[in-house]
Short mmCIF file of C-alpha atoms in Angstrom, two decimals:
data_model
loop_
_atom_site.label_atom_id
_atom_site.label_comp_id
_atom_site.label_asym_id
_atom_site.label_seq_id
_atom_site.Cartn_x
_atom_site.Cartn_y
_atom_site.Cartn_z
CA MET A 26 124.20 55.09 69.45
CA LEU A 27 122.87 53.91 66.08
CA ASN A 28 120.69 51.26 67.76
CA LYS A 29 119.37 53.84 70.22
CA ILE A 30 118.44 56.21 67.37
CA LEU A 31 116.74 53.41 65.42
CA GLU A 32 114.61 52.49 68.43
CA THR A 33 113.52 56.13 68.65
CA LYS A 34 112.64 56.07 64.93
CA LYS A 35 110.40 53.03 65.41
CA GLU A 36 108.51 54.90 68.12
CA GLU A 37 108.21 57.99 65.90
CA ILE A 38 106.89 55.93 62.97
CA SER A 39 104.23 54.32 65.17
CA ARG A 40 102.67 57.76 65.69
CA LEU A 41 103.61 59.42 62.38
CA VAL A 42 100.86 61.44 60.70
CA LEU A 43 101.70 62.36 57.12
CA PRO A 44 101.69 66.08 56.29
CA GLU A 45 99.53 67.57 53.54
CA GLU A 46 100.82 67.38 49.97
CA GLY A 47 103.13 70.28 49.12
CA GLN A 48 103.74 71.72 45.64
CA PHE A 49 107.46 71.50 44.94
CA THR A 50 109.73 71.54 41.91
CA LYS A 51 111.59 68.23 41.63
CA ARG A 52 115.34 68.55 41.13
CA SER A 53 117.74 65.73 40.38
CA PHE A 54 120.17 65.22 43.24
CA TYR A 55 122.12 62.70 41.16
CA ASP A 56 122.48 64.96 38.11
CA ALA A 57 123.68 67.88 40.25
CA LEU A 58 126.52 65.73 41.64
CA LYS A 59 127.26 64.16 38.26
CA ASN A 60 127.84 67.65 36.81
CA PRO A 61 129.26 69.63 39.75
CA ASN A 62 130.20 73.31 39.86
CA ARG A 63 133.82 72.47 40.75
CA HIS A 64 136.29 69.60 40.35
CA ILE A 65 134.52 67.68 43.12
CA GLY A 66 130.83 68.02 44.00
CA LEU A 67 129.61 69.42 47.31
CA ILE A 68 126.61 68.47 49.43
CA ALA A 69 126.57 71.19 52.09
CA GLU A 70 124.77 70.28 55.29
CA VAL A 71 122.31 72.44 57.23
CA LYS A 72 122.91 71.08 60.70
CA LYS A 73 122.31 72.57 64.15
CA ALA A 74 123.64 69.80 66.41
CA SER A 75 124.77 66.18 66.57
CA PRO A 76 124.98 63.47 69.24
CA SER A 77 128.78 63.39 69.05
CA LYS A 78 129.48 67.15 68.93
CA GLY A 79 126.46 68.62 70.72
CA LEU A 80 125.33 72.09 69.62
CA ILE A 81 127.22 73.13 66.48
CA LYS A 82 125.42 76.36 65.54
CA GLU A 83 123.78 78.36 68.29
CA ASN A 84 122.49 81.16 66.06
CA PHE A 85 120.75 78.76 63.68
CA HIS A 86 118.75 80.14 60.74
CA PRO A 87 118.38 77.31 58.20
CA VAL A 88 117.17 79.40 55.25
CA GLU A 89 119.95 81.98 55.64
CA ILE A 90 122.52 79.18 55.86
CA ALA A 91 121.07 77.42 52.83
CA LEU A 92 121.10 80.60 50.73
CA ALA A 93 124.71 81.26 51.74
CA TYR A 94 125.64 77.72 50.71
CA GLU A 95 123.90 78.17 47.36
CA LYS A 96 125.71 81.49 46.80
CA GLY A 97 129.00 79.74 47.60
CA GLY A 98 128.40 77.22 44.82
CA ALA A 99 127.19 74.13 46.71
CA ASP A 100 125.75 71.58 44.27
CA CYS A 101 123.21 70.13 46.72
CA LEU A 102 122.08 70.58 50.29
CA SER A 103 121.51 68.12 53.11
CA VAL A 104 119.00 69.15 55.76
CA LEU A 105 118.71 67.34 59.09
CA THR A 106 115.12 66.51 60.00
CA ASP A 107 115.76 64.34 63.08
CA VAL A 108 114.45 66.23 66.12
CA GLN A 109 115.69 64.31 69.15
CA TYR A 110 119.38 63.76 68.31
CA PHE A 111 120.21 66.48 65.75
CA GLN A 112 117.73 69.26 66.68
CA GLY A 113 116.43 69.18 63.11
CA ALA A 114 112.89 69.58 61.78
CA ASN A 115 110.76 68.81 58.74
CA ASP A 116 109.84 72.49 58.61
CA TYR A 117 113.50 73.39 58.13
CA LEU A 118 113.64 71.27 54.99
CA THR A 119 110.42 72.71 53.56
CA ALA A 120 111.52 76.28 54.25
CA VAL A 121 114.90 75.64 52.61
CA LYS A 122 113.26 73.94 49.60
CA ASN A 123 111.10 77.01 49.03
CA ALA A 124 114.12 79.32 49.21
CA VAL A 125 116.80 77.67 47.05
CA ASN A 126 117.14 76.31 43.52
CA ILE A 127 119.40 73.31 44.20
CA PRO A 128 118.42 69.74 45.20
CA ILE A 129 117.89 68.77 48.83
CA LEU A 130 118.61 65.53 50.66
CA ARG A 131 116.48 64.65 53.67
CA LYS A 132 119.10 63.59 56.23
CA ASP A 133 117.46 61.26 58.71
CA PHE A 134 117.37 57.63 59.78
CA ILE A 135 114.87 56.17 57.32
CA ILE A 136 113.64 52.65 57.96
CA ASP A 137 110.06 52.70 56.68
CA GLU A 138 108.07 53.61 53.55
CA LEU A 139 106.02 56.10 55.58
CA GLN A 140 109.14 58.19 56.13
CA ILE A 141 109.84 58.15 52.39
CA GLU A 142 106.35 59.41 51.61
CA GLU A 143 106.83 62.04 54.32
CA ALA A 144 110.13 63.08 52.71
CA ARG A 145 108.41 63.54 49.35
CA ARG A 146 105.60 65.59 50.87
CA ILE A 147 107.91 67.99 52.75
CA GLY A 148 109.91 68.75 49.60
CA ALA A 149 112.92 66.44 49.62
CA ASP A 150 114.57 65.54 46.31
CA ALA A 151 116.54 62.67 47.83
CA ILE A 152 116.75 60.55 50.95
CA LEU A 153 119.54 58.83 52.85
CA LEU A 154 119.50 55.08 53.50
CA ILE A 155 122.10 53.75 55.96
CA GLY A 156 123.56 50.34 55.20
CA GLU A 157 124.37 49.62 58.84
CA ALA A 158 120.75 50.31 59.86
CA LEU A 159 118.98 47.64 57.80
CA GLU A 160 119.35 44.27 56.12
CA ALA A 161 120.32 44.64 52.46
CA GLU A 162 117.02 43.20 51.21
CA ARG A 163 115.06 45.74 53.26
CA LEU A 164 117.37 48.49 52.06
CA LYS A 165 116.56 47.52 48.46
CA GLU A 166 112.80 47.64 49.15
CA LEU A 167 113.10 51.18 50.49
CA TYR A 168 115.46 52.15 47.66
CA ASP A 169 112.91 51.00 45.08
CA ASP A 170 110.06 52.69 46.93
CA ALA A 171 111.94 56.01 46.92
CA HIS A 172 112.68 55.75 43.20
CA SER A 173 109.01 54.99 42.52
CA LYS A 174 108.25 58.32 44.24
CA ASN A 175 110.82 60.12 42.02
CA LEU A 176 113.31 60.56 44.88
CA ASP A 177 117.03 59.96 44.49
CA VAL A 178 118.72 57.82 47.16
CA LEU A 179 122.14 58.19 48.75
CA VAL A 180 123.01 54.77 50.17
CA GLU A 181 125.58 55.12 52.94
CA VAL A 182 128.01 52.51 54.26
CA HIS A 183 130.85 52.66 56.75
CA ASP A 184 132.77 49.44 56.17
CA ILE A 185 133.59 46.82 53.53
CA GLU A 186 131.39 44.18 55.13
CA THR A 187 128.29 46.37 54.80
CA LEU A 188 129.17 47.38 51.24
CA GLU A 189 129.56 43.75 50.16
CA ARG A 190 126.24 42.90 51.78
CA VAL A 191 124.52 45.69 49.82
CA LEU A 192 126.19 44.91 46.49
CA LYS A 193 125.06 41.29 46.66
CA VAL A 194 121.48 42.55 46.50
CA PHE A 195 121.63 45.71 44.35
CA THR A 196 123.93 48.41 42.96
CA PRO A 197 123.09 51.96 44.14
CA LYS A 198 123.56 54.86 41.71
CA LEU A 199 124.81 57.03 44.59
CA LEU A 200 126.93 55.56 47.35
CA GLY A 201 128.34 57.42 50.32
CA VAL A 202 131.15 56.23 52.54
CA ASN A 203 130.70 57.63 56.03
CA ASN A 204 134.14 58.11 57.55
CA ARG A 205 132.40 58.25 60.94
CA ASN A 206 131.69 54.96 62.68
CA LEU A 207 128.03 55.25 63.74
CA LYS A 208 128.60 52.88 66.64
CA THR A 209 131.53 54.77 68.19
CA PHE A 210 131.26 58.12 66.34
CA GLU A 211 135.02 58.06 65.71
CA THR A 212 136.09 59.54 62.37
CA ASN A 213 138.89 58.53 60.01
CA ILE A 214 139.04 60.16 56.57
CA HIS A 215 141.09 57.23 55.20
CA GLN A 216 138.13 54.89 55.75
CA LEU A 217 137.17 55.75 52.17
CA LYS A 218 140.36 54.44 50.58
CA GLU A 219 139.96 50.67 50.70
CA ILE A 220 136.18 50.80 50.28
CA ALA A 221 136.50 52.97 47.14
CA GLN A 222 138.34 50.18 45.34
CA LEU A 223 135.23 47.97 45.59
CA ILE A 224 132.72 50.52 44.27
CA PRO A 225 131.19 49.62 40.87
CA LYS A 226 132.47 52.00 38.18
CA ASP A 227 129.05 53.43 37.31
CA THR A 228 128.25 54.27 40.94
CA LEU A 229 128.89 57.86 41.99
CA LEU A 230 130.95 57.88 45.19
CA VAL A 231 130.44 60.45 47.96
CA GLY A 232 132.88 60.95 50.84
CA GLU A 233 131.15 61.86 54.11
CA SER A 234 132.38 63.19 57.49
CA GLY A 235 135.77 64.42 58.66
CA ILE A 236 136.35 66.78 55.70
CA TYR A 237 137.68 70.13 56.86
CA THR A 238 140.32 71.41 54.42
CA LYS A 239 141.31 71.57 50.75
CA GLU A 240 143.86 68.83 51.55
CA ASP A 241 141.00 66.63 52.80
CA LEU A 242 139.10 67.31 49.58
CA ASP A 243 142.12 66.42 47.47
CA THR A 244 142.66 63.25 49.52
CA VAL A 245 139.13 61.90 49.11
CA LYS A 246 139.16 62.83 45.42
CA SER A 247 142.40 60.88 44.99
CA TYR A 248 140.64 57.89 46.61
CA GLY A 249 137.88 58.06 43.98
CA ALA A 250 135.17 60.31 45.43
CA SER A 251 133.19 62.41 42.94
CA ALA A 252 131.55 64.44 45.69
CA VAL A 253 131.71 65.15 49.42
CA LEU A 254 129.13 65.77 52.12
CA VAL A 255 130.37 68.42 54.55
CA GLY A 256 128.50 69.69 57.59
CA GLU A 257 130.26 70.59 60.80
CA SER A 258 133.33 72.32 59.33
CA LEU A 259 131.11 74.64 57.25
CA MET A 260 128.51 75.17 59.96
CA ARG A 261 131.06 76.33 62.52
CA LYS A 262 132.13 79.27 60.33
CA GLU A 263 130.41 82.66 60.55
CA ASN A 264 129.94 83.01 56.79
CA GLN A 265 128.94 79.83 54.95
CA THR A 266 129.61 81.29 51.48
CA GLU A 267 133.20 82.09 52.43
CA ALA A 268 133.51 78.77 54.26
CA ILE A 269 132.90 76.91 50.98
CA LYS A 270 135.46 79.04 49.16
CA GLU A 271 137.98 78.38 51.94
CA LEU A 272 137.29 74.64 51.69
CA TYR A 273 138.12 74.70 47.98
CA GLY A 274 141.20 76.88 48.52
CA GLU A 275 139.69 79.81 46.61
CA ILE A 276 140.23 82.19 49.51
CA VAL A 277 142.72 81.85 52.34
CA ASN A 278 141.40 82.17 55.88
CA GLY A 279 142.65 85.26 57.67
#
């Protein structure tokens, strides 16, 4: 699936026309997670669909969802911009950026500097780079390019082999462990445990995928995560503000 998505991205880049410059307030994605609202930071994801789960939110209003997340105390937002596989859009990110006061990650499959410039122009504060998608040297080039454009970067890995490959070349400030295997789309929350032990101490660790309950939060925190990225479990609830409070055990469902 990952290879299929990356081939689509190459086609998209070949015909990409950059949007006009927007006027946006830059917010530090890293600082927001370094100083979270609760005991563990939250990146709440604005996500309509996925290849593995299909349609997640039928009645999808990205700005309303984003505002509800912000009201619930999310530290950052992640907005899907991939059209073909996740039913996302650049316009969703721009609309959300103009509505909220917290940093926004552009969640997409970024493999080229043009996409980074596009991310900056549509209002992103940070981008995602996937370790399994690129050679480590190429990852570093894109990482440096993003930082030169004043964008934070969440570098994501799934396994130890990829992490070691990345760390031989550079040390990311923000590193996410995706508990979902992007080749099979199977999820295991304990994927984080052995990888966390290899993370440099100054790198902020984010647990991604498969996080549904307060117990899950406590588990990934015990493994060393300073923040989590949560999408599907929040998106499936009617009220995203209450969904965050449920996740943190501040209100009990029902």
